[in-house]
GROMACS .gro file of C-alpha atoms in nm:
model
  450
    1MET     CA    1 -10.946   9.394   2.334
    2ALA     CA    2 -11.015   9.213   2.019
    3ASN     CA    3 -11.005   8.844   2.032
    4ARG     CA    4 -10.704   8.746   1.865
    5GLU     CA    5 -10.755   8.433   1.692
    6ASP     CA    6 -10.458   8.120   1.750
    7PRO     CA    7 -10.263   8.059   1.433
    8ILE     CA    8 -10.364   7.766   1.278
    9LEU     CA    9 -10.054   7.556   1.176
   10ALA     CA   10 -10.013   7.362   0.859
   11PRO     CA   11  -9.894   6.989   0.939
   12PRO     CA   12  -9.533   6.892   0.835
   13ALA     CA   13  -9.467   6.817   0.494
   14ARG     CA   14  -9.467   6.468   0.440
   15ARG     CA   15  -9.149   6.385   0.258
   16LYS     CA   16  -9.235   6.205  -0.087
   17LYS     CA   17  -9.093   5.876  -0.168
   18TYR     CA   18  -8.960   5.769  -0.539
   19GLU     CA   19  -8.918   5.440  -0.635
   20ALA     CA   20  -8.637   5.328  -0.855
   21GLY     CA   21  -8.824   5.286  -1.173
   22PHE     CA   22  -8.936   5.644  -1.119
   23LYS     CA   23  -8.583   5.758  -1.085
   24LEU     CA   24  -8.418   5.589  -1.394
   25LYS     CA   25  -8.698   5.779  -1.615
   26VAL     CA   26  -8.574   6.065  -1.470
   27VAL     CA   27  -8.238   5.994  -1.523
   28ASN     CA   28  -8.291   5.889  -1.867
   29PHE     CA   29  -8.487   6.169  -1.973
   30ALA     CA   30  -8.189   6.438  -1.796
   31MET     CA   31  -7.960   6.241  -2.019
   32GLN     CA   32  -8.123   6.263  -2.343
   33HIS     CA   33  -8.231   6.703  -2.256
   34ASN     CA   34  -8.096   6.833  -1.939
   35ASN     CA   35  -8.130   6.860  -1.516
   36CYS     CA   36  -8.354   7.126  -1.559
   37ALA     CA   37  -8.610   7.021  -1.798
   38ALA     CA   38  -8.635   6.659  -1.687
   39ALA     CA   39  -8.694   6.878  -1.306
   40ARG     CA   40  -8.984   7.061  -1.468
   41GLN     CA   41  -9.072   6.719  -1.639
   42TYR     CA   42  -9.157   6.538  -1.353
   43GLY     CA   43  -9.209   6.792  -1.090
   44VAL     CA   44  -8.854   6.697  -0.878
   45THR     CA   45  -8.605   6.929  -0.717
   46GLU     CA   46  -8.294   6.960  -0.986
   47LYS     CA   47  -8.065   6.813  -0.740
   48MET     CA   48  -8.260   6.563  -0.676
   49VAL     CA   49  -8.151   6.481  -1.031
   50ARG     CA   50  -7.807   6.537  -1.006
   51ASP     CA   51  -7.792   6.281  -0.739
   52TRP     CA   52  -7.983   6.028  -0.896
   53LYS     CA   53  -7.739   6.050  -1.178
   54ALA     CA   54  -7.441   6.012  -0.982
   55ASN     CA   55  -7.575   5.675  -0.844
   56GLU     CA   56  -7.725   5.576  -1.169
   57LYS     CA   57  -7.534   5.224  -1.149
   58ALA     CA   58  -7.671   5.157  -0.826
   59LEU     CA   59  -8.029   5.252  -0.918
   60ARG     CA   60  -8.024   4.988  -1.210
   61SER     CA   61  -7.900   4.708  -0.990
   62MET     CA   62  -8.208   4.760  -0.770
   63PRO     CA   63  -8.573   4.597  -0.759
   64ARG     CA   64  -8.730   4.852  -0.991
   65GLY     CA   65  -8.994   4.892  -0.668
   66LYS     CA   66  -8.786   4.945  -0.437
   67CYS     CA   67  -8.725   5.361  -0.302
   68ALA     CA   68  -8.440   5.314  -0.126
   69LEU     CA   69  -8.107   5.162  -0.123
   70ARG     CA   70  -7.985   5.118   0.286
   71ARG     CA   71  -7.733   4.825   0.295
   72GLY     CA   72  -7.668   4.961   0.708
   73THR     CA   73  -7.338   5.076   0.820
   74PRO     CA   74  -7.120   4.759   0.946
   75HIS     CA   75  -7.021   4.739   1.292
   76TRP     CA   76  -6.663   4.541   1.197
   77PRO     CA   77  -6.560   4.752   0.901
   78GLU     CA   78  -6.200   4.607   0.924
   79LEU     CA   79  -6.353   4.270   1.003
   80GLU     CA   80  -6.572   4.285   0.687
   81LYS     CA   81  -6.277   4.441   0.480
   82HIS     CA   82  -6.057   4.153   0.539
   83VAL     CA   83  -6.315   3.867   0.490
   84ALA     CA   84  -6.454   4.035   0.157
   85ASP     CA   85  -6.033   4.047   0.053
   86MET     CA   86  -6.085   3.644   0.159
   87VAL     CA   87  -6.362   3.609  -0.072
   88ASN     CA   88  -6.238   3.745  -0.406
   89GLU     CA   89  -5.904   3.610  -0.366
   90HIS     CA   90  -5.997   3.215  -0.337
   91ARG     CA   91  -6.267   3.317  -0.577
   92GLN     CA   92  -6.022   3.423  -0.826
   93SER     CA   93  -5.836   3.096  -0.764
   94GLY     CA   94  -6.120   2.920  -0.841
   95TYR     CA   95  -6.182   2.779  -0.508
   96ILE     CA   96  -6.492   2.719  -0.329
   97VAL     CA   97  -6.602   2.941  -0.071
   98THR     CA   98  -6.948   2.886   0.198
   99ARG     CA   99  -7.117   3.032   0.424
  100ASN     CA  100  -6.975   2.857   0.702
  101GLN     CA  101  -6.623   2.914   0.615
  102ILE     CA  102  -6.647   3.286   0.562
  103CYS     CA  103  -6.790   3.220   0.938
  104LEU     CA  104  -6.493   3.038   1.042
  105PHE     CA  105  -6.292   3.280   0.839
  106ALA     CA  106  -6.438   3.547   1.052
  107LEU     CA  107  -6.408   3.410   1.424
  108GLN     CA  108  -6.088   3.315   1.343
  109TRP     CA  109  -5.959   3.706   1.243
  110ALA     CA  110  -6.227   3.832   1.537
  111LYS     CA  111  -6.018   3.641   1.791
  112SER     CA  112  -5.652   3.760   1.662
  113ASN     CA  113  -5.769   4.111   1.626
  114PRO     CA  114  -5.986   4.174   1.903
  115ASP     CA  115  -5.974   4.553   1.903
  116HIS     CA  116  -6.162   4.607   1.575
  117SER     CA  117  -6.402   4.305   1.671
  118ASN     CA  118  -6.544   4.372   2.020
  119ARG     CA  119  -6.875   4.118   2.042
  120PHE     CA  120  -6.869   4.029   1.710
  121LYS     CA  121  -7.043   3.716   1.680
  122ALA     CA  122  -7.092   3.540   1.323
  123THR     CA  123  -7.483   3.516   1.358
  124VAL     CA  124  -7.687   3.385   1.013
  125SER     CA  125  -7.789   3.771   1.010
  126TRP     CA  126  -7.435   3.849   1.029
  127CYS     CA  127  -7.343   3.673   0.753
  128THR     CA  128  -7.666   3.778   0.523
  129ARG     CA  129  -7.602   4.167   0.581
  130LEU     CA  130  -7.239   4.092   0.463
  131PHE     CA  131  -7.399   3.950   0.110
  132GLU     CA  132  -7.573   4.240   0.098
  133ARG     CA  133  -7.329   4.414   0.145
  134HIS     CA  134  -7.049   4.332  -0.043
  135ASN     CA  135  -7.295   4.242  -0.332
  136LEU     CA  136  -7.249   3.837  -0.302
  137VAL     CA  137  -7.471   3.573  -0.333
  138LEU     CA  138  -7.416   3.105  -0.344
  139ARG     CA  139  -7.381   3.065  -0.705
  140GLN     CA  140  -7.389   2.680  -0.854
  141LYS     CA  141  -7.033   2.599  -1.063
  142THR     CA  142  -7.083   2.627  -1.413
  143LYS     CA  143  -6.823   2.397  -1.598
  144SER     CA  144  -6.881   2.604  -1.925
  145GLU     CA  145  -6.794   2.916  -1.749
  146GLN     CA  146  -6.534   2.822  -1.513
  147LYS     CA  147  -6.277   3.093  -1.429
  148LEU     CA  148  -5.909   2.949  -1.477
  149PRO     CA  149  -5.635   3.012  -1.206
  150ALA     CA  150  -5.488   3.368  -1.131
  151ASP     CA  151  -5.164   3.248  -1.211
  152LEU     CA  152  -5.272   3.070  -1.531
  153GLU     CA  153  -4.968   3.155  -1.791
  154ALA     CA  154  -4.698   3.054  -1.541
  155LYS     CA  155  -4.873   2.749  -1.463
  156VAL     CA  156  -4.923   2.621  -1.837
  157ASN     CA  157  -4.564   2.744  -1.903
  158SER     CA  158  -4.404   2.537  -1.676
  159PHE     CA  159  -4.610   2.259  -1.683
  160HIS     CA  160  -4.521   2.252  -2.086
  161ARG     CA  161  -4.168   2.302  -1.992
  162TYR     CA  162  -4.168   2.024  -1.792
  163VAL     CA  163  -4.286   1.817  -2.072
  164ILE     CA  164  -4.035   1.932  -2.304
  165GLN     CA  165  -3.699   1.861  -2.043
  166GLN     CA  166  -3.878   1.522  -1.991
  167ARG     CA  167  -3.907   1.420  -2.366
  168ASN     CA  168  -3.537   1.591  -2.453
  169LYS     CA  169  -3.414   1.413  -2.156
  170HIS     CA  170  -3.563   1.042  -2.234
  171GLY     CA  171  -3.669   1.030  -2.603
  172TYR     CA  172  -3.995   0.932  -2.537
  173VAL     CA  173  -4.161   0.706  -2.823
  174LEU     CA  174  -4.557   0.866  -2.865
  175SER     CA  175  -4.639   0.527  -2.805
  176SER     CA  176  -4.522   0.566  -2.466
  177ILE     CA  177  -4.676   0.903  -2.392
  178GLY     CA  178  -4.975   0.831  -2.230
  179ASN     CA  179  -5.322   1.000  -2.056
  180MET     CA  180  -5.565   0.888  -1.793
  181ASP     CA  181  -5.854   1.056  -1.661
  182GLU     CA  182  -6.122   0.931  -1.474
  183THR     CA  183  -6.495   1.039  -1.514
  184THR     CA  184  -6.833   0.965  -1.318
  185MET     CA  185  -7.135   0.836  -1.553
  186ASN     CA  186  -7.502   0.795  -1.479
  187PHE     CA  187  -7.703   0.430  -1.536
  188ASP     CA  188  -7.949   0.721  -1.640
  189MET     CA  189  -7.747   0.883  -1.938
  190VAL     CA  190  -8.049   1.168  -1.954
  191GLY     CA  191  -7.994   1.427  -2.211
  192ASN     CA  192  -8.116   1.813  -2.153
  193ARG     CA  193  -8.322   1.850  -2.513
  194THR     CA  194  -8.545   1.661  -2.740
  195VAL     CA  195  -8.795   1.755  -2.999
  196HIS     CA  196  -9.119   1.840  -2.860
  197PRO     CA  197  -9.462   2.024  -3.052
  198LYS     CA  198  -9.499   2.366  -2.934
  199GLY     CA  199  -9.670   2.533  -2.681
  200GLU     CA  200  -9.641   2.267  -2.407
  201LYS     CA  201  -9.445   2.422  -2.087
  202THR     CA  202  -9.414   2.064  -1.922
  203ILE     CA  203  -9.176   1.827  -2.108
  204LEU     CA  204  -9.138   1.495  -1.986
  205ILE     CA  205  -8.840   1.264  -2.094
  206LYS     CA  206  -8.920   0.945  -1.945
  207THR     CA  207  -8.612   0.682  -1.739
  208THR     CA  208  -8.589   0.425  -1.524
  209GLY     CA  209  -8.553   0.651  -1.229
  210HIS     CA  210  -8.140   0.559  -1.170
  211GLU     CA  211  -8.020   0.921  -1.292
  212LYS     CA  212  -7.810   0.906  -0.936
  213SER     CA  213  -7.678   0.620  -0.929
  214SER     CA  214  -7.351   0.668  -1.061
  215PHE     CA  215  -7.030   0.468  -1.223
  216THR     CA  216  -6.654   0.527  -1.256
  217VAL     CA  217  -6.484   0.480  -1.622
  218VAL     CA  218  -6.126   0.506  -1.647
  219LEU     CA  219  -6.016   0.613  -1.994
  220ALA     CA  220  -5.651   0.577  -2.125
  221CYS     CA  221  -5.482   0.703  -2.417
  222THR     CA  222  -5.127   0.803  -2.594
  223ALA     CA  223  -5.014   0.982  -2.849
  224ASP     CA  224  -4.990   0.803  -3.111
  225GLY     CA  225  -5.362   0.749  -3.133
  226ALA     CA  226  -5.371   0.396  -2.939
  227LYS     CA  227  -5.667   0.361  -2.695
  228LEU     CA  228  -5.624   0.117  -2.393
  229ARG     CA  229  -5.898  -0.086  -2.232
  230PRO     CA  230  -6.120   0.098  -2.087
  231MET     CA  231  -6.164   0.022  -1.657
  232ILE     CA  232  -6.534   0.046  -1.542
  233ILE     CA  233  -6.540   0.043  -1.159
  234PHE     CA  234  -6.888  -0.029  -1.019
  235LYS     CA  235  -7.084   0.033  -0.706
  236ARG     CA  236  -7.031  -0.314  -0.517
  237LYS     CA  237  -6.884  -0.546  -0.257
  238THR     CA  238  -6.830  -0.808  -0.439
  239MET     CA  239  -6.807  -0.873  -0.830
  240PRO     CA  240  -7.123  -0.926  -1.004
  241LYS     CA  241  -7.172  -1.325  -1.187
  242LEU     CA  242  -7.186  -1.180  -1.525
  243LYS     CA  243  -7.002  -1.272  -1.816
  244PHE     CA  244  -6.853  -0.914  -1.928
  245PRO     CA  245  -6.801  -0.875  -2.254
  246VAL     CA  246  -6.422  -0.866  -2.387
  247GLY     CA  247  -6.268  -0.530  -2.425
  248CYS     CA  248  -6.294  -0.338  -2.065
  249PHE     CA  249  -6.132  -0.392  -1.674
  250VAL     CA  250  -6.405  -0.437  -1.426
  251HIS     CA  251  -6.348  -0.371  -1.079
  252VAL     CA  252  -6.599  -0.307  -0.788
  253HIS     CA  253  -6.575  -0.096  -0.509
  254GLU     CA  254  -6.795   0.014  -0.196
  255LYS     CA  255  -6.881   0.352  -0.327
  256GLY     CA  256  -6.822   0.309  -0.658
  257TRP     CA  257  -6.503   0.546  -0.702
  258MET     CA  258  -6.110   0.532  -0.763
  259ASP     CA  259  -5.893   0.522  -0.481
  260GLU     CA  260  -5.496   0.410  -0.417
  261GLU     CA  261  -5.594   0.093  -0.505
  262GLY     CA  262  -5.805   0.105  -0.812
  263VAL     CA  263  -5.519   0.257  -0.946
  264LYS     CA  264  -5.281  -0.018  -0.855
  265LEU     CA  265  -5.482  -0.235  -1.051
  266TRP     CA  266  -5.543  -0.002  -1.325
  267LEU     CA  267  -5.154   0.051  -1.382
  268ASP     CA  268  -5.091  -0.344  -1.338
  269ASN     CA  269  -5.348  -0.474  -1.561
  270VAL     CA  270  -5.435  -0.130  -1.836
  271TRP     CA  271  -5.097   0.082  -1.825
  272SER     CA  272  -4.830  -0.217  -1.838
  273ARG     CA  273  -5.060  -0.418  -2.070
  274ARG     CA  274  -5.050  -0.157  -2.350
  275PRO     CA  275  -4.863  -0.240  -2.677
  276GLY     CA  276  -4.519  -0.248  -2.611
  277GLY     CA  277  -4.610  -0.209  -2.199
  278LEU     CA  278  -4.467  -0.531  -2.110
  279ILE     CA  279  -4.119  -0.483  -2.162
  280GLN     CA  280  -4.152  -0.167  -1.926
  281LYS     CA  281  -3.946   0.078  -2.211
  282ARG     CA  282  -3.910   0.406  -2.045
  283SER     CA  283  -4.252   0.593  -2.046
  284LEU     CA  284  -4.435   0.952  -1.952
  285LEU     CA  285  -4.764   0.935  -1.803
  286VAL     CA  286  -4.981   1.257  -1.774
  287TRP     CA  287  -5.288   1.300  -1.544
  288ASP     CA  288  -5.413   1.528  -1.249
  289MET     CA  289  -5.391   1.593  -0.878
  290PHE     CA  290  -5.602   1.303  -0.782
  291ARG     CA  291  -5.527   1.264  -0.464
  292ALA     CA  292  -5.491   0.862  -0.519
  293HIS     CA  293  -5.203   0.933  -0.821
  294LEU     CA  294  -5.004   1.084  -0.579
  295THR     CA  295  -4.945   0.839  -0.306
  296PRO     CA  296  -4.616   0.699  -0.185
  297SER     CA  297  -4.691   0.328  -0.294
  298THR     CA  298  -4.831   0.461  -0.665
  299LYS     CA  299  -4.522   0.673  -0.668
  300GLN     CA  300  -4.290   0.345  -0.587
  301ARG     CA  301  -4.511   0.161  -0.820
  302LEU     CA  302  -4.443   0.377  -1.115
  303ALA     CA  303  -4.040   0.379  -1.083
  304ARG     CA  304  -4.060  -0.035  -1.066
  305ILE     CA  305  -4.275  -0.002  -1.386
  306ASN     CA  306  -4.047   0.265  -1.529
  307THR     CA  307  -4.294   0.529  -1.622
  308ASP     CA  308  -4.254   0.872  -1.545
  309VAL     CA  309  -4.517   1.141  -1.455
  310ALA     CA  310  -4.635   1.465  -1.527
  311VAL     CA  311  -4.930   1.581  -1.302
  312ILE     CA  312  -5.136   1.879  -1.456
  313PRO     CA  313  -5.140   2.212  -1.175
  314ALA     CA  314  -5.496   2.200  -1.046
  315GLY     CA  315  -5.764   2.420  -1.244
  316LEU     CA  316  -5.566   2.340  -1.560
  317THR     CA  317  -5.685   2.045  -1.713
  318SER     CA  318  -5.935   2.213  -1.935
  319LEU     CA  319  -5.646   2.353  -2.123
  320VAL     CA  320  -5.364   2.048  -2.107
  321GLN     CA  321  -5.529   1.731  -2.046
  322PRO     CA  322  -5.575   1.564  -2.376
  323LEU     CA  323  -5.932   1.320  -2.266
  324ASP     CA  324  -6.089   1.651  -2.080
  325VAL     CA  325  -5.990   1.863  -2.385
  326CYS     CA  326  -6.106   1.650  -2.678
  327LEU     CA  327  -6.213   1.327  -2.602
  328ASN     CA  328  -6.490   1.312  -2.354
  329LYS     CA  329  -6.768   1.491  -2.465
  330PRO     CA  330  -6.748   1.303  -2.807
  331PHE     CA  331  -6.726   0.956  -2.555
  332LYS     CA  332  -7.022   1.067  -2.358
  333ASP     CA  333  -7.251   1.182  -2.683
  334HIS     CA  334  -7.152   0.790  -2.810
  335ILE     CA  335  -7.282   0.686  -2.448
  336LEU     CA  336  -7.600   0.892  -2.502
  337GLU     CA  337  -7.699   0.760  -2.848
  338GLN     CA  338  -7.668   0.384  -2.709
  339TRP     CA  339  -7.909   0.495  -2.448
  340ASN     CA  340  -8.121   0.681  -2.650
  341GLU     CA  341  -8.163   0.373  -2.834
  342TRP     CA  342  -8.195   0.128  -2.576
  343MET     CA  343  -8.464   0.287  -2.414
  344VAL     CA  344  -8.661   0.259  -2.727
  345SER     CA  345  -8.557  -0.065  -2.843
  346GLY     CA  346  -8.381  -0.223  -2.605
  347GLU     CA  347  -8.427  -0.566  -2.394
  348LYS     CA  348  -8.521  -0.463  -2.014
  349SER     CA  349  -8.643  -0.606  -1.711
  350PHE     CA  350  -8.901  -0.512  -1.552
  351THR     CA  351  -8.990  -0.536  -1.123
  352LYS     CA  352  -9.313  -0.692  -0.983
  353GLU     CA  353  -9.472  -0.354  -0.944
  354GLY     CA  354  -9.374  -0.244  -1.286
  355ASN     CA  355  -9.099  -0.041  -1.265
  356MET     CA  356  -8.807  -0.043  -1.565
  357CYS     CA  357  -8.535  -0.144  -1.388
  358ALA     CA  358  -8.168   0.013  -1.485
  359PRO     CA  359  -7.955  -0.117  -1.792
  360GLN     CA  360  -7.743  -0.451  -1.659
  361LEU     CA  361  -7.435  -0.404  -1.603
  362ASP     CA  362  -7.286  -0.628  -1.948
  363VAL     CA  363  -7.489  -0.368  -2.080
  364LEU     CA  364  -7.317  -0.052  -1.951
  365CYS     CA  365  -6.997  -0.228  -2.021
  366LYS     CA  366  -7.105  -0.237  -2.401
  367PHE     CA  367  -7.229   0.105  -2.392
  368VAL     CA  368  -6.884   0.252  -2.260
  369ILE     CA  369  -6.678  -0.030  -2.514
  370LYS     CA  370  -6.853   0.085  -2.796
  371ALA     CA  371  -6.862   0.478  -2.721
  372TRP     CA  372  -6.432   0.417  -2.688
  373ASN     CA  373  -6.443   0.266  -2.978
  374ASP     CA  374  -6.591   0.494  -3.163
  375ILE     CA  375  -6.339   0.802  -3.126
  376ASP     CA  376  -6.075   0.773  -3.410
  377ALA     CA  377  -5.725   0.735  -3.395
  378GLU     CA  378  -5.663   1.066  -3.544
  379THR     CA  379  -5.854   1.267  -3.306
  380VAL     CA  380  -5.671   1.101  -3.024
  381ILE     CA  381  -5.327   1.236  -3.198
  382LYS     CA  382  -5.421   1.566  -3.227
  383SER     CA  383  -5.572   1.580  -2.906
  384PHE     CA  384  -5.237   1.565  -2.767
  385LYS     CA  385  -5.075   1.802  -3.009
  386LYS     CA  386  -5.348   2.059  -2.930
  387CYS     CA  387  -5.262   1.989  -2.533
  388GLY     CA  388  -4.892   2.073  -2.583
  389ILE     CA  389  -4.773   1.715  -2.482
  390SER     CA  390  -4.667   1.517  -2.799
  391ASN     CA  391  -4.544   1.824  -3.072
  392SER     CA  392  -4.263   1.807  -3.294
  393LEU     CA  393  -3.999   1.962  -3.059
  394ASP     CA  394  -3.854   2.188  -3.341
  395GLY     CA  395  -4.176   2.422  -3.343
  396MET     CA  396  -4.301   2.352  -3.649
  397GLU     CA  397  -4.666   2.199  -3.462
  398ASP     CA  398  -4.690   2.431  -3.230
  399ASP     CA  399  -5.010   2.594  -3.428
  400TYR     CA  400  -5.174   2.295  -3.293
  401LEU     CA  401  -5.228   2.480  -2.920
  402TRP     CA  402  -5.401   2.799  -3.090
  403GLN     CA  403  -5.641   2.565  -3.340
  404ASP     CA  404  -5.972   2.716  -3.392
  405GLU     CA  405  -6.186   2.508  -3.152
  406GLU     CA  406  -6.539   2.574  -3.367
  407LYS     CA  407  -6.336   2.354  -3.630
  408ALA     CA  408  -6.240   2.078  -3.408
  409GLU     CA  409  -6.410   1.744  -3.401
  410ALA     CA  410  -6.412   1.772  -3.034
  411GLU     CA  411  -6.530   2.060  -2.789
  412THR     CA  412  -6.359   2.162  -2.504
  413ILE     CA  413  -6.674   2.216  -2.300
  414PRO     CA  414  -6.827   1.911  -2.096
  415SER     CA  415  -7.160   1.791  -2.224
  416ASP     CA  416  -7.295   1.740  -1.840
  417THR     CA  417  -7.310   2.052  -1.591
  418GLU     CA  418  -7.355   1.812  -1.279
  419LEU     CA  419  -7.087   1.804  -1.034
  420ASP     CA  420  -6.792   1.607  -1.119
  421PRO     CA  421  -6.601   1.448  -0.836
  422TYR     CA  422  -6.299   1.405  -0.993
  423ASP     CA  423  -6.297   1.770  -1.099
  424ASP     CA  424  -5.973   1.899  -0.996
  425CYS     CA  425  -6.083   2.235  -0.971
  426LEU     CA  426  -6.217   2.174  -0.658
  427THR     CA  427  -5.883   2.078  -0.459
  428ASN     CA  428  -5.991   2.291  -0.164
  429VAL     CA  429  -6.266   2.090  -0.020
  430PRO     CA  430  -6.296   1.977   0.361
  431GLN     CA  431  -6.256   1.673   0.416
  432ASP     CA  432  -6.608   1.548   0.514
  433VAL     CA  433  -6.712   1.749   0.209
  434ILE     CA  434  -6.516   1.528   0.006
  435ASP     CA  435  -6.679   1.188   0.158
  436LEU     CA  436  -7.007   1.348   0.069
  437LEU     CA  437  -6.922   1.462  -0.310
  438MET     CA  438  -6.684   1.175  -0.386
  439ILE     CA  439  -6.395   1.424  -0.423
  440SER     CA  440  -6.013   1.320  -0.352
  441ASP     CA  441  -5.801   1.537  -0.466
  442ASP     CA  442  -5.496   1.636  -0.378
  443GLU     CA  443  -5.515   2.005  -0.208
  444GLN     CA  444  -5.175   2.091  -0.361
  445GLU     CA  445  -5.206   2.358  -0.651
  446ASP     CA  446  -4.829   2.345  -0.780
  447PHE     CA  447  -4.700   2.155  -1.138
  448GLU     CA  448  -4.575   1.857  -1.000
  449GLY     CA  449  -4.336   1.612  -1.154
  450PHE     CA  450  -4.171   1.305  -1.096
   0.00000   0.00000   0.00000
């Protein structure tokens, strides 16, 4: 009987893997020819070509060297759906969303819905996987690409309607319609661009080392083109023993920003002393939803000086606040020019170690006064009309609302991209973060006038 040899079994075929870059190359070839030709050209099956074409969008979003797009199946799909909806809703309204806020919301939802969140724990790894599954990332705020609230048109119309009603009711003269805004400035006002020889990768700009030291400037103007004295708030406990130049009002604050007491001082020393302010003729003041603007004591003081207020809805200062729309950028540009000139040829002082000191406080005041004076009255007048505040009530000046911004003297995009502690888009921030970032805006969103 012949010995039969045991059959030799071939090793199992190893499954091939293809990188995303290769798959996209096959997809592009199939688009130009057809699926069968692409399969023959690259040695794959026609079904693979069909599948890759169906997933082309996902392939283009993943790294070219990655072979599979595995995001994992969520253990708590219902919970993650509600979390993703919350994130999308908050971002459409312009609110800040943090990882901690997401975890807190998820824990609260899990507590209210135990059937859909058994043994759920809001761990860091869960939050990371959630980001991957829903294409979420942490982004830095960009002022120039700032998204406006979802109900933008309704809020703008409500604001304009209120202003028109107040003007029809009280007949304010243009010199009695004003706008006030707080803005932060740095001791080192460094620009982002400079002329430099080609080829070098590192571009150095000399400073005094005080880029993070800041102070607050409060600007105000009226619809007839008048510019009120700027108020400057320095971070100090006591008033410095310096002779400040005429043309500004100097105040000190332990943290260097505006508060309820600062608003009181501004109303008494700037707004009430504007041309015609002493007779307390009925007036209209337009400002944003900064918390100190809306306190009961502030409202009482405004009533005593016969001033009505139009409060700009949250997120709309870039559209209906004259200082934000047309004046803050040229003002900061003028200050930057003076700072650059001072760095090159100004009188400076040095520490014992030879380090350059920041500009003296009186020098900064001179910068502010000159920069504010350099804004011409015609620009101020047009800024109010562009925001729909002082336009003729017969509608003959409504074209200012749609003026071509490229031809306007001032741009609406601020020149700096740093976080502004008075930015009214950051209204729903926790109080501990408010204290850290110097944010004090009111948490209300809707229009308020009183």
